[in-house]
């Protein structure tokens, strides 16, 4: 049976035990009666690419950052012709989004304005990108310089003799505001180049489809791959450390099962081991400042970085060492990808007239030029900036707990941003006058209830979408990044799917068979064995080392331009993305065939 629409957001019931969940989030993020007519007529889909789990109240900051910034750059700054921003709502703790189309009558005028504004950036892309890196790294330095220590019993003498003129309490209030606003500002930079970068890429796609009606999305995307971008540097550093361990004769010592702390303590006892550990520690900042969230990295305060949990990257170093010992190459096959890129490009270019080749060359050249940013911005923003933001937030939470404002550090993350600001003021005011803060007593029941609500919300299985499905989904970002297509929405509406076959987007070519390994959390990555088919909600750059071990990837979410699809093309392995329910349908140990050419996963035998 096939339904004709998804449920209305206003008909979704609150899970048992989660009554009052709305208080955890800001009012403007919720469905409400004032917008009912508008919102019931829209198609909303669960943003499992960026936010696959329930949001803590504090983590709503991350959603707000991209909600406003993406919209402003699309709608108000560059005048993206077909699309305004992406609207957001939180329902039962999950983020739902809907792209907002530009009025059809405005598209022509917006296209003319976009050409003039984006053209300025395209003509100066390399210089503006270099300037962009300076702006972002300056903001990173600002956040790193902030300190959130417990307030002192007595200010140091330097406060008096250096004529500082303000207190540590004032600085805590000021710096929390700066912390949040600096992250908001950085997300403005995030979208300064991103959407017009995608636009250049999409222009190349549109030109290819017009010139070559039968061309596949994969063939187009492979004409832009094979670039040496910084996003792959963390994985390259793990490979380098493996080669260094082999050079220093440490292979046997690293091949054991000790945790990182035990192993490193042992290695420090002799010169070769100490040299290697020192190399690891130098490499860790910044290359191991990598968030481990599944899907879009940096969206949650709860996920550690490689630096926080060195056992995660250490497992990859051990695997690279094993492969080196077996005489295998561990280098990413960039040369092969580049050769295939050039072969495909030359073949299609040859089919064009002389007049059209110049346009083709310019368009593919710009797509390749912007592609570096599309990949690299993830390292600067989603990893370095967000990892540092969450680290400083944890530092603040520990300080508030030490001063008695909350009972334990994790309590702070059950408060909304504005509530945290109020708690800081309460704490600082009490410290300033030598009194007792009200915070822990006032907040304790609220935080306890929100913990209960959070647990209840995590047990709820959200519908993939809400509202009436569009007859045709052709908004390019929705299709290429999220992997939401007309056919995938039809599959969501179908109630009697075939359990033996999953269909998604053909993310990377090739056909392989292998055993399933379902991974939903980075802590499970060390369990992945050579030849496994990785089945996951989505991947992030933090998962890059696992691609050296697996045979193929199948993800619940993502399109042809998602990280999973891009990285599998770079590593030369099949991928089917945007299947919708691979994690819930497949089990570890099942044998499957992954057809990355057709976007089909077939179960060959049960687990």
Coordinates of N, CA, C and O in Angstrom, one line a residue, residues 312-320 322-323 524-533 543-552 571 573:
X312 N 40.8 5.5 18.7 CA 40.1 5.5 17.4 C 41.1 5.6 16.3 O 41.2 4.7 15.4
X313 N 42.0 6.7 16.3 CA 43.0 6.7 15.2 C 44.1 5.6 15.4 O 44.6 5.2 14.4
X314 N 44.4 5.2 16.6 CA 45.4 4.2 16.8 C 45.0 2.9 16.1 O 45.8 2.2 15.5
X315 N 43.7 2.5 16.1 CA 43.2 1.3 15.5 C 43.5 1.4 14.0 O 43.9 0.4 13.4
X316 N 43.4 2.6 13.4 CA 43.7 2.7 12.0 C 45.2 2.6 11.7 O 45.6 2.0 10.7
X317 N 46.0 3.2 12.6 CA 47.5 3.0 12.4 C 47.9 1.6 12.5 O 48.7 1.1 11.7
X318 N 47.3 0.8 13.4 CA 47.6 -0.6 13.5 C 47.1 -1.3 12.2 O 47.9 -2.2 11.7
X319 N 46.0 -1.0 11.6 CA 45.6 -1.6 10.4 C 46.5 -1.3 9.2 O 46.9 -2.1 8.4
X320 N 47.0 0.0 9.2 CA 47.9 0.4 8.1 C 49.2 -0.4 8.3 O 49.9 -0.8 7.3
X322 N 49.6 -3.3 9.6 CA 49.4 -4.7 9.2 C 49.5 -4.8 7.7 O 50.1 -5.7 7.1
X323 N 48.9 -3.9 7.0 CA 48.9 -3.9 5.5 C 50.3 -3.7 5.0 O 50.7 -4.3 4.0
X524 N 32.4 2.0 17.5 CA 32.3 0.7 16.9 C 33.3 0.5 15.7 O 33.4 -0.6 15.2
X525 N 33.9 1.6 15.3 CA 34.8 1.5 14.1 C 35.9 0.5 14.2 O 36.3 -0.1 13.3
X526 N 36.6 0.4 15.4 CA 37.6 -0.6 15.5 C 37.2 -2.0 15.2 O 38.0 -2.9 15.0
X527 N 35.9 -2.3 15.3 CA 35.3 -3.6 15.1 C 35.3 -4.0 13.6 O 35.1 -5.1 13.2
X528 N 35.4 -2.9 12.7 CA 35.3 -3.2 11.3 C 36.4 -4.0 10.8 O 37.6 -3.7 11.1
X529 N 36.1 -5.1 10.0 CA 37.2 -6.0 9.5 C 37.4 -5.7 8.1 O 36.5 -5.3 7.3
X530 N 38.6 -6.1 7.6 CA 38.9 -6.0 6.1 C 37.9 -6.7 5.3 O 37.5 -7.9 5.6
X531 N 37.4 -6.1 4.3 CA 36.4 -6.7 3.4 C 35.0 -6.5 3.8 O 34.0 -6.9 3.1
X532 N 34.7 -5.9 5.0 CA 33.3 -5.6 5.4 C 32.6 -4.6 4.5 O 33.3 -3.7 3.9
X533 N 31.3 -4.7 4.5 CA 30.5 -3.6 3.8 C 30.0 -2.8 5.0 O 29.2 -3.2 5.8
X543 N 35.8 9.4 9.9 CA 35.7 8.0 9.6 C 36.6 7.6 8.5 O 36.7 6.4 8.1
X544 N 37.4 8.5 7.9 CA 38.2 8.2 6.7 C 39.1 7.0 6.8 O 39.2 6.2 5.9
X545 N 39.8 6.8 8.0 CA 40.7 5.6 8.0 C 40.0 4.3 7.8 O 40.6 3.3 7.3
X546 N 38.7 4.2 8.1 CA 38.0 2.9 7.9 C 37.9 2.5 6.5 O 37.7 1.4 6.1
X547 N 38.0 3.5 5.6 CA 37.9 3.2 4.1 C 39.0 2.4 3.6 O 39.0 1.9 2.5
X548 N 40.1 2.3 4.4 CA 41.2 1.5 4.0 C 40.9 0.0 4.2 O 41.6 -0.9 3.7
X549 N 39.9 -0.3 5.0 CA 39.6 -1.7 5.4 C 38.3 -2.3 4.7 O 38.2 -3.5 4.6
X550 N 37.4 -1.4 4.3 CA 36.1 -1.9 3.9 C 36.1 -2.1 2.4 O 37.0 -1.7 1.6
X551 N 35.1 -2.9 1.9 CA 34.9 -3.2 0.5 C 33.9 -2.2 -0.1 O 34.0 -2.0 -1.3
X552 N 32.9 -1.7 0.6 CA 31.9 -0.8 0.1 C 31.2 -0.1 1.3 O 31.4 -0.5 2.4
X571 N 38.4 6.9 -2.8 CA 39.1 5.7 -2.5 C 38.8 4.6 -3.4 O 39.3 3.5 -3.2
X573 N 35.9 2.9 -4.3 CA 35.1 1.8 -3.8 C 33.6 2.1 -4.0 O 33.2 3.2 -4.0

